[in-house]
C-alpha cells in the first residue's frame, strides 16, 4: 500500500490488516520501540479546518519518529493559485509523505501522482477514510473483532457526504449491512449506488425504518465544510433524521451512537444523546491516532 486515498481503493484484507495493527499500536502506546518515520518529514497540507485530524497526525508522526510540518493552504502558494501538480513536484523532492485535507478528491489523486511520495487523504468532499478506520477500530473494541458485522449499522442525515460514502465503501469491502436514512435530496445518487453495486447498503427516507433494530447509529453534521452557504435552505429537511431519544427508541435495545465530530447539538444530534454516548464518541476520536499510526507504519514500509 503506497497511499491511502479512499476506502474505495482498499480491499477487505488491507482494511483488516490496518485495524489489527491499529489495535496493536494502541495496546503498545508508549512502549512501541520501532520508529519507522525516523529522519522523515511529513507535510500536513490543509485547505479546511481541523482539530482531531491535525492533532492526531502531528502526534502520530512524532510518535513514529518523524517530524510533522503543518502547511495551511492559505499560507502557501497553493492559496494563490499554484497548481497542485507543481506543488506536488516541489514537495516530492523535499518531504517524505503528505497528509492532505481538501475539497476535490482529484486533488489528492493528482498530488499522489505528481509527488511520488506516500499521500494520505485527511478528508475530501468525497471520502474521509481515516475517520472510518478509527470508527471500525471502535466497533471492534465495543463488539469484538468481526462479530459487529452481523449487526445493522445506520447512518442518519446527510447520507451523501464524505462520511456516508466512506461507510458505504466499508460495507462493500467488509460485508456488513448499512442503512442510510435521509431526505430524498441527500440520499446517494443512483449513479453512486450503481457503482457501489452492494445489496448490503440500503437507502430510505423513513428515519424509523433506517434505525429499526440497528445496533450502531451514526450521524454527522448536516452541513459539511464547503457547504456553509446552503445552511439555511438545507437544514429544515434534515430535522426528521435527528438522532434523539425518540428515534433511538426504535434501535436495538443495547445500541451505540457514533459521531465523527465536530457535533452540532440540537441539529443532527441532541445534547442528551451525545452525552449519553460520549464514551463511544470520544473513543472514536482517540482511535484516529491509533488507526492513522497503523496507516503511517504500513505506507512508510
Ligand atoms: N472528525 C474529524 O475529522 O475532525 P476534525 O475536522 O476536527 O479533524
Ligand atoms: N462531513 C463533515 C466531516 C467533518 C469531520 C465535513 O466534511 O465537514
CSV table of C-alpha atoms and ligand atoms in Angstrom, one decimal:
chain,number,residue,atom,x,y,z
A,1,UNK,CA,0.0,0.0,0.0
A,2,UNK,CA,1.6,3.2,-1.1
A,3,UNK,CA,-1.2,5.8,-0.4
A,4,UNK,CA,-4.4,6.0,1.5
A,5,UNK,CA,-6.7,8.0,-0.8
A,6,UNK,CA,-10.0,6.3,-0.1
A,7,UNK,CA,-11.7,3.3,1.4
A,8,UNK,CA,-13.0,2.6,-2.1
A,9,UNK,CA,-9.4,1.8,-3.2
A,10,UNK,CA,-8.7,-0.6,-0.3
A,11,UNK,CA,-9.7,-4.3,-0.2
A,12,UNK,CA,-11.1,-6.1,2.8
A,13,UNK,CA,-7.8,-7.7,3.7
A,14,UNK,CA,-6.0,-4.4,3.7
A,15,UNK,CA,-8.7,-2.9,6.0
A,16,UNK,CA,-8.5,-5.8,8.4
A,17,UNK,CA,-4.7,-5.6,8.5
A,18,UNK,CA,-4.8,-1.9,9.3
A,19,UNK,CA,-7.3,-2.5,12.1
A,20,UNK,CA,-5.2,-5.3,13.6
A,21,UNK,CA,-2.1,-3.0,13.5
A,22,UNK,CA,-4.1,-0.2,15.0
A,23,UNK,CA,-5.2,-2.4,17.9
A,24,UNK,CA,-1.6,-3.4,18.5
A,25,UNK,CA,-0.3,0.1,18.4
A,26,UNK,CA,-3.0,1.2,20.8
A,27,UNK,CA,-2.0,-1.5,23.2
A,28,UNK,CA,1.7,-0.7,22.9
A,29,UNK,CA,1.4,3.0,23.0
A,30,UNK,CA,4.5,4.4,24.9
A,31,UNK,CA,6.2,1.0,24.6
A,32,UNK,CA,6.4,0.8,20.9
A,33,UNK,CA,10.1,1.0,20.1
A,34,UNK,CA,10.1,1.0,16.3
A,35,UNK,CA,10.5,4.4,14.7
A,36,UNK,CA,9.6,3.8,11.1
A,37,UNK,CA,9.4,7.5,10.3
A,38,UNK,CA,12.8,8.3,11.8
A,39,UNK,CA,14.6,11.1,9.9
A,40,UNK,CA,11.4,11.8,7.8
A,41,UNK,CA,9.3,15.0,7.5
A,42,UNK,CA,5.6,14.6,6.7
A,43,UNK,CA,3.7,17.6,5.3
A,44,UNK,CA,0.1,18.2,6.5
A,45,UNK,CA,-1.5,20.3,3.8
A,46,UNK,CA,-4.9,21.6,4.9
A,47,UNK,CA,-7.4,23.7,3.0
A,48,UNK,CA,-10.1,23.1,5.6
A,49,UNK,CA,-10.3,23.5,9.4
A,50,UNK,CA,-9.4,20.6,11.7
A,51,UNK,CA,-8.9,19.7,15.3
A,52,UNK,CA,-8.8,15.9,15.5
A,53,UNK,CA,-7.1,15.1,12.2
A,54,UNK,CA,-4.4,17.7,12.6
A,55,UNK,CA,-3.6,16.8,16.2
A,56,UNK,CA,-3.8,13.0,15.7
A,57,UNK,CA,-1.5,13.2,12.7
A,58,UNK,CA,1.0,15.6,14.3
A,59,UNK,CA,1.2,13.4,17.4
A,60,UNK,CA,1.2,10.1,15.3
A,61,UNK,CA,4.0,11.2,13.0
A,62,UNK,CA,6.1,12.4,16.0
A,63,UNK,CA,5.5,9.1,18.0
A,64,UNK,CA,6.7,7.2,15.0
A,65,UNK,CA,9.9,9.2,14.9
A,66,UNK,CA,9.1,11.7,12.1
A,67,UNK,CA,8.6,15.4,12.0
A,68,UNK,CA,5.2,16.8,11.0
A,69,UNK,CA,5.1,20.1,9.1
A,70,UNK,CA,1.8,21.8,9.1
A,71,UNK,CA,1.0,23.9,6.0
A,72,UNK,CA,-2.2,25.8,5.9
A,73,UNK,CA,-3.1,26.2,2.2
A,74,UNK,CA,-3.9,29.9,2.6
A,75,UNK,CA,-0.3,30.5,3.7
A,76,UNK,CA,1.2,28.6,0.7
A,77,UNK,CA,1.3,29.5,-3.0
A,78,UNK,CA,-1.5,26.9,-3.4
A,79,UNK,CA,-3.7,29.5,-1.9
A,80,UNK,CA,-2.7,32.0,-4.6
A,81,UNK,CA,-3.4,29.5,-7.4
A,82,UNK,CA,-0.1,27.5,-7.9
A,83,UNK,CA,-1.3,24.2,-9.4
A,84,UNK,CA,-1.5,21.1,-7.3
A,85,UNK,CA,0.8,19.2,-9.6
A,86,UNK,CA,3.6,21.8,-9.3
A,87,UNK,CA,3.3,21.9,-5.5
A,88,UNK,CA,3.4,18.1,-5.5
A,89,UNK,CA,6.6,18.1,-7.6
A,90,UNK,CA,8.3,20.5,-5.2
A,91,UNK,CA,7.2,18.8,-2.0
A,92,UNK,CA,8.0,15.4,-3.5
A,93,UNK,CA,11.7,16.4,-3.7
A,94,UNK,CA,11.7,17.6,-0.1
A,95,UNK,CA,9.4,15.7,2.3
A,96,UNK,CA,8.8,12.0,2.7
A,97,UNK,CA,5.0,11.9,2.8
A,98,UNK,CA,1.9,14.2,2.6
A,99,UNK,CA,-1.4,14.2,4.5
A,100,UNK,CA,-3.9,16.3,2.7
A,101,UNK,CA,-7.3,17.8,3.6
A,102,UNK,CA,-9.0,19.5,0.7
A,103,UNK,CA,-12.2,19.7,-1.4
A,104,UNK,CA,-11.9,17.6,-4.6
A,105,UNK,CA,-10.8,14.0,-4.5
A,106,UNK,CA,-9.0,14.7,-7.7
A,107,UNK,CA,-6.6,17.0,-5.8
A,108,UNK,CA,-5.3,14.2,-3.5
A,109,UNK,CA,-5.0,11.9,-6.5
A,110,UNK,CA,-3.1,14.5,-8.5
A,111,UNK,CA,-0.8,15.2,-5.6
A,112,UNK,CA,0.0,11.5,-5.1
A,113,UNK,CA,0.6,11.0,-8.8
A,114,UNK,CA,2.9,14.0,-9.3
A,115,UNK,CA,4.8,14.0,-5.9
A,116,UNK,CA,5.7,10.3,-6.0
A,117,UNK,CA,5.6,10.3,-2.1
A,118,UNK,CA,3.1,8.5,0.1
A,119,UNK,CA,-0.1,10.5,0.3
A,120,UNK,CA,-3.0,10.3,2.8
A,121,UNK,CA,-6.5,11.7,2.3
A,122,UNK,CA,-7.2,13.5,5.5
A,123,UNK,CA,-10.8,14.3,4.2
A,124,UNK,CA,-12.1,15.4,0.9
A,125,UNK,CA,-15.7,16.1,-0.2
A,126,UNK,CA,-15.8,12.5,-1.4
A,127,UNK,CA,-14.3,10.4,1.4
A,128,UNK,CA,-12.9,10.5,5.0
A,129,UNK,CA,-11.0,7.2,5.1
A,130,UNK,CA,-9.0,7.9,8.2
A,131,UNK,CA,-12.2,8.5,10.3
A,132,UNK,CA,-13.8,5.3,9.0
A,133,UNK,CA,-10.7,3.3,10.0
A,134,UNK,CA,-11.0,4.8,13.5
A,135,UNK,CA,-14.7,4.0,13.6
A,136,UNK,CA,-14.1,0.4,12.6
A,137,UNK,CA,-11.5,0.1,15.3
A,138,UNK,CA,-14.0,1.4,17.8
A,139,UNK,CA,-16.6,-1.1,16.6
A,140,UNK,CA,-14.1,-3.9,17.1
A,141,UNK,CA,-13.4,-2.7,20.6
A,142,UNK,CA,-17.0,-2.4,21.5
A,143,UNK,CA,-18.3,-5.6,19.9
A,144,UNK,CA,-15.3,-7.9,19.2
A,145,UNK,CA,-13.4,-8.3,16.0
A,146,UNK,CA,-15.8,-9.3,13.2
A,147,UNK,CA,-18.8,-10.0,15.4
A,148,UNK,CA,-20.2,-6.5,14.8
A,149,UNK,CA,-20.6,-7.3,11.1
A,150,UNK,CA,-23.8,-9.3,11.8
A,151,UNK,CA,-25.3,-6.1,13.3
A,152,UNK,CA,-27.3,-3.5,11.5
A,153,UNK,CA,-25.5,-0.1,11.2
A,154,UNK,CA,-27.4,3.0,10.4
A,155,UNK,CA,-26.2,6.4,9.1
A,156,UNK,CA,-28.6,9.2,9.5
A,157,UNK,CA,-28.8,12.7,8.0
A,158,UNK,CA,-26.6,13.7,5.0
A,159,UNK,CA,-26.2,10.2,3.6
A,160,UNK,CA,-24.4,11.5,0.5
A,161,UNK,CA,-21.5,13.2,2.3
A,162,UNK,CA,-17.9,12.1,2.7
A,163,UNK,CA,-18.5,10.1,5.9
A,164,UNK,CA,-21.5,8.3,4.5
A,165,UNK,CA,-19.6,7.5,1.3
A,166,UNK,CA,-16.7,6.0,3.2
A,167,UNK,CA,-19.1,4.0,5.3
A,168,UNK,CA,-20.7,2.7,2.1
A,169,UNK,CA,-17.4,1.5,0.7
A,170,UNK,CA,-16.5,-0.1,4.1
A,171,UNK,CA,-19.8,-2.0,3.9
A,172,UNK,CA,-19.0,-3.2,0.4
A,173,UNK,CA,-15.4,-4.2,1.3
A,174,UNK,CA,-16.2,-5.8,4.7
A,175,UNK,CA,-19.7,-7.2,4.0
A,176,UNK,CA,-21.9,-5.6,6.7
A,177,UNK,CA,-25.4,-4.1,6.4
A,178,UNK,CA,-25.6,-0.3,6.3
A,179,UNK,CA,-28.9,1.5,6.3
A,180,UNK,CA,-28.8,5.1,5.1
A,181,UNK,CA,-31.6,7.3,6.4
A,182,UNK,CA,-32.0,10.8,5.0
A,183,UNK,CA,-34.2,13.2,2.9
A,184,UNK,CA,-34.6,12.4,-0.8
A,185,UNK,CA,-32.2,15.1,-1.9
A,186,UNK,CA,-29.5,13.9,0.4
A,187,UNK,CA,-29.6,10.2,-0.5
A,188,UNK,CA,-26.7,8.8,-2.6
A,189,UNK,CA,-27.3,9.2,-6.3
A,190,UNK,CA,-28.4,6.2,-8.5
A,191,UNK,CA,-25.0,6.5,-10.2
A,192,UNK,CA,-23.1,6.1,-7.0
A,193,UNK,CA,-25.3,3.2,-5.9
A,194,UNK,CA,-24.8,1.5,-9.2
A,195,UNK,CA,-21.0,2.0,-8.9
A,196,UNK,CA,-21.1,0.6,-5.4
A,197,UNK,CA,-23.3,-2.4,-6.5
A,198,UNK,CA,-23.8,-3.6,-3.0
A,199,UNK,CA,-27.1,-5.1,-1.8
A,200,UNK,CA,-26.0,-4.7,1.8
A,201,UNK,CA,-26.3,-0.9,1.5
A,202,UNK,CA,-30.0,0.2,1.7
A,203,UNK,CA,-31.4,3.7,1.5
A,204,UNK,CA,-34.6,5.1,2.9
A,205,UNK,CA,-36.3,8.4,3.5
A,206,UNK,CA,-38.1,6.8,6.6
A,207,UNK,CA,-35.9,7.6,9.7
A,208,UNK,CA,-37.6,4.9,11.8
A,209,UNK,CA,-37.1,2.2,9.2
A,210,UNK,CA,-33.4,3.2,8.9
A,211,UNK,CA,-32.7,2.8,12.7
A,212,UNK,CA,-35.1,0.0,13.4
A,213,UNK,CA,-33.1,-2.8,15.1
A,214,UNK,CA,-29.8,-1.0,14.4
A,215,UNK,CA,-27.0,-1.6,16.9
A,216,UNK,CA,-24.9,1.3,15.8
A,217,UNK,CA,-26.4,4.6,14.8
A,218,UNK,CA,-24.1,7.1,13.1
A,219,UNK,CA,-24.6,10.7,12.3
A,220,UNK,CA,-22.5,13.7,11.1
A,221,UNK,CA,-23.1,17.3,10.5
A,222,UNK,CA,-25.8,18.2,8.0
A,223,UNK,CA,-23.6,21.0,6.6
A,224,UNK,CA,-20.2,19.7,5.6
A,225,UNK,CA,-17.2,22.1,5.2
A,226,UNK,CA,-17.5,24.0,2.0
A,227,UNK,CA,-21.4,23.8,2.0
A,228,UNK,CA,-21.9,26.7,4.5
A,229,UNK,CA,-23.9,28.8,2.1
A,230,UNK,CA,-26.5,26.1,1.9
A,231,UNK,CA,-27.1,26.1,5.7
A,232,UNK,CA,-30.5,27.9,5.8
A,233,UNK,CA,-32.0,26.1,2.9
A,234,UNK,CA,-30.7,22.6,3.6
A,235,UNK,CA,-31.2,22.2,7.4
A,236,UNK,CA,-35.0,22.0,7.6
A,237,UNK,CA,-35.3,18.8,5.6
A,238,UNK,CA,-32.9,17.0,8.0
A,239,UNK,CA,-34.7,17.5,11.3
A,240,UNK,CA,-36.8,14.3,11.0
A,241,UNK,CA,-33.4,12.4,10.9
A,242,UNK,CA,-32.0,14.0,14.1
A,243,UNK,CA,-30.6,11.4,16.4
A,244,UNK,CA,-32.6,11.9,19.5
A,245,UNK,CA,-34.2,9.8,22.3
A,246,UNK,CA,-37.4,9.2,20.4
A,247,UNK,CA,-35.7,8.0,17.3
A,248,UNK,CA,-33.3,5.7,19.3
A,249,UNK,CA,-36.4,4.0,20.9
A,250,UNK,CA,-36.6,2.1,17.6
A,251,UNK,CA,-33.0,0.9,17.6
A,252,UNK,CA,-31.7,-2.3,19.1
A,253,UNK,CA,-32.0,-2.2,22.9
A,254,UNK,CA,-28.2,-2.1,23.5
A,255,UNK,CA,-27.2,0.3,20.9
A,256,UNK,CA,-24.2,2.7,20.4
A,257,UNK,CA,-24.3,6.1,18.8
A,258,UNK,CA,-21.3,7.3,16.7
A,259,UNK,CA,-20.4,10.7,15.6
A,260,UNK,CA,-17.1,11.7,13.9
A,261,UNK,CA,-17.3,15.2,15.5
A,262,UNK,CA,-17.5,18.1,15.5
A,263,UNK,CA,-21.1,17.8,16.6
A,264,UNK,CA,-23.8,20.4,16.3
A,265,UNK,CA,-26.1,19.8,19.2
A,266,UNK,CA,-29.7,20.4,18.5
A,267,UNK,CA,-29.2,19.7,14.9
A,268,UNK,CA,-28.0,16.2,13.8
A,269,UNK,CA,-27.9,15.0,17.4
A,270,UNK,CA,-29.3,16.2,20.7
A,271,UNK,CA,-27.1,17.1,23.6
A,272,UNK,CA,-28.7,14.4,25.7
A,273,UNK,CA,-27.9,11.6,23.2
A,274,UNK,CA,-24.4,12.9,22.6
A,275,UNK,CA,-23.6,13.0,26.3
A,276,UNK,CA,-25.2,9.5,26.9
A,277,UNK,CA,-22.9,8.1,24.2
A,278,UNK,CA,-19.9,10.2,24.9
A,279,UNK,CA,-17.7,7.2,25.8
A,280,UNK,CA,-18.0,5.7,22.3
A,281,UNK,CA,-17.9,9.0,20.5
A,282,UNK,CA,-14.7,10.2,22.2
A,283,UNK,CA,-13.1,6.8,21.7
A,284,UNK,CA,-13.7,7.2,18.0
A,285,UNK,CA,-11.8,10.5,18.3
A,286,UNK,CA,-9.0,8.8,20.2
A,287,UNK,CA,-8.8,6.0,17.8
A,288,UNK,CA,-7.9,8.4,15.0
A,289,UNK,CA,-4.4,8.4,16.5
A,290,UNK,CA,-4.0,4.6,16.6
A,291,UNK,CA,-5.6,3.9,13.2
A,292,UNK,CA,-3.6,6.6,11.5
A,293,UNK,CA,-0.4,5.3,13.1
A,294,UNK,CA,-1.2,2.0,11.5
A,295,UNK,CA,-1.6,3.7,8.1
A,296,UNK,CA,1.7,5.6,8.5
A,297,UNK,CA,3.5,2.4,9.5
A,298,UNK,CA,2.0,0.5,6.6
A,299,UNK,CA,2.7,3.0,3.9
A,300,UNK,CA,6.1,4.1,5.2
A,301,UNK,CA,7.4,0.5,4.8
B,1,LIG,N1,-13.6,14.1,12.6
B,1,LIG,C1,-12.7,15.0,12.1
B,1,LIG,O1,-12.1,14.8,11.0
B,1,LIG,O2,-12.4,16.1,12.9
B,1,LIG,P1,-11.6,17.4,12.5
B,1,LIG,O3,-12.4,18.1,11.4
B,1,LIG,O4,-11.5,18.2,13.8
B,1,LIG,O5,-10.2,17.0,12.0
B,2,LIG,N1,-18.8,15.7,6.8
B,2,LIG,C1,-18.0,16.6,7.6
B,2,LIG,C2,-17.0,15.8,8.4
B,2,LIG,C3,-16.2,16.6,9.3
B,2,LIG,C4,-15.1,15.8,10.0
B,2,LIG,C5,-17.4,17.6,6.8
B,2,LIG,O1,-16.9,17.3,5.7
B,2,LIG,O2,-17.3,18.8,7.2
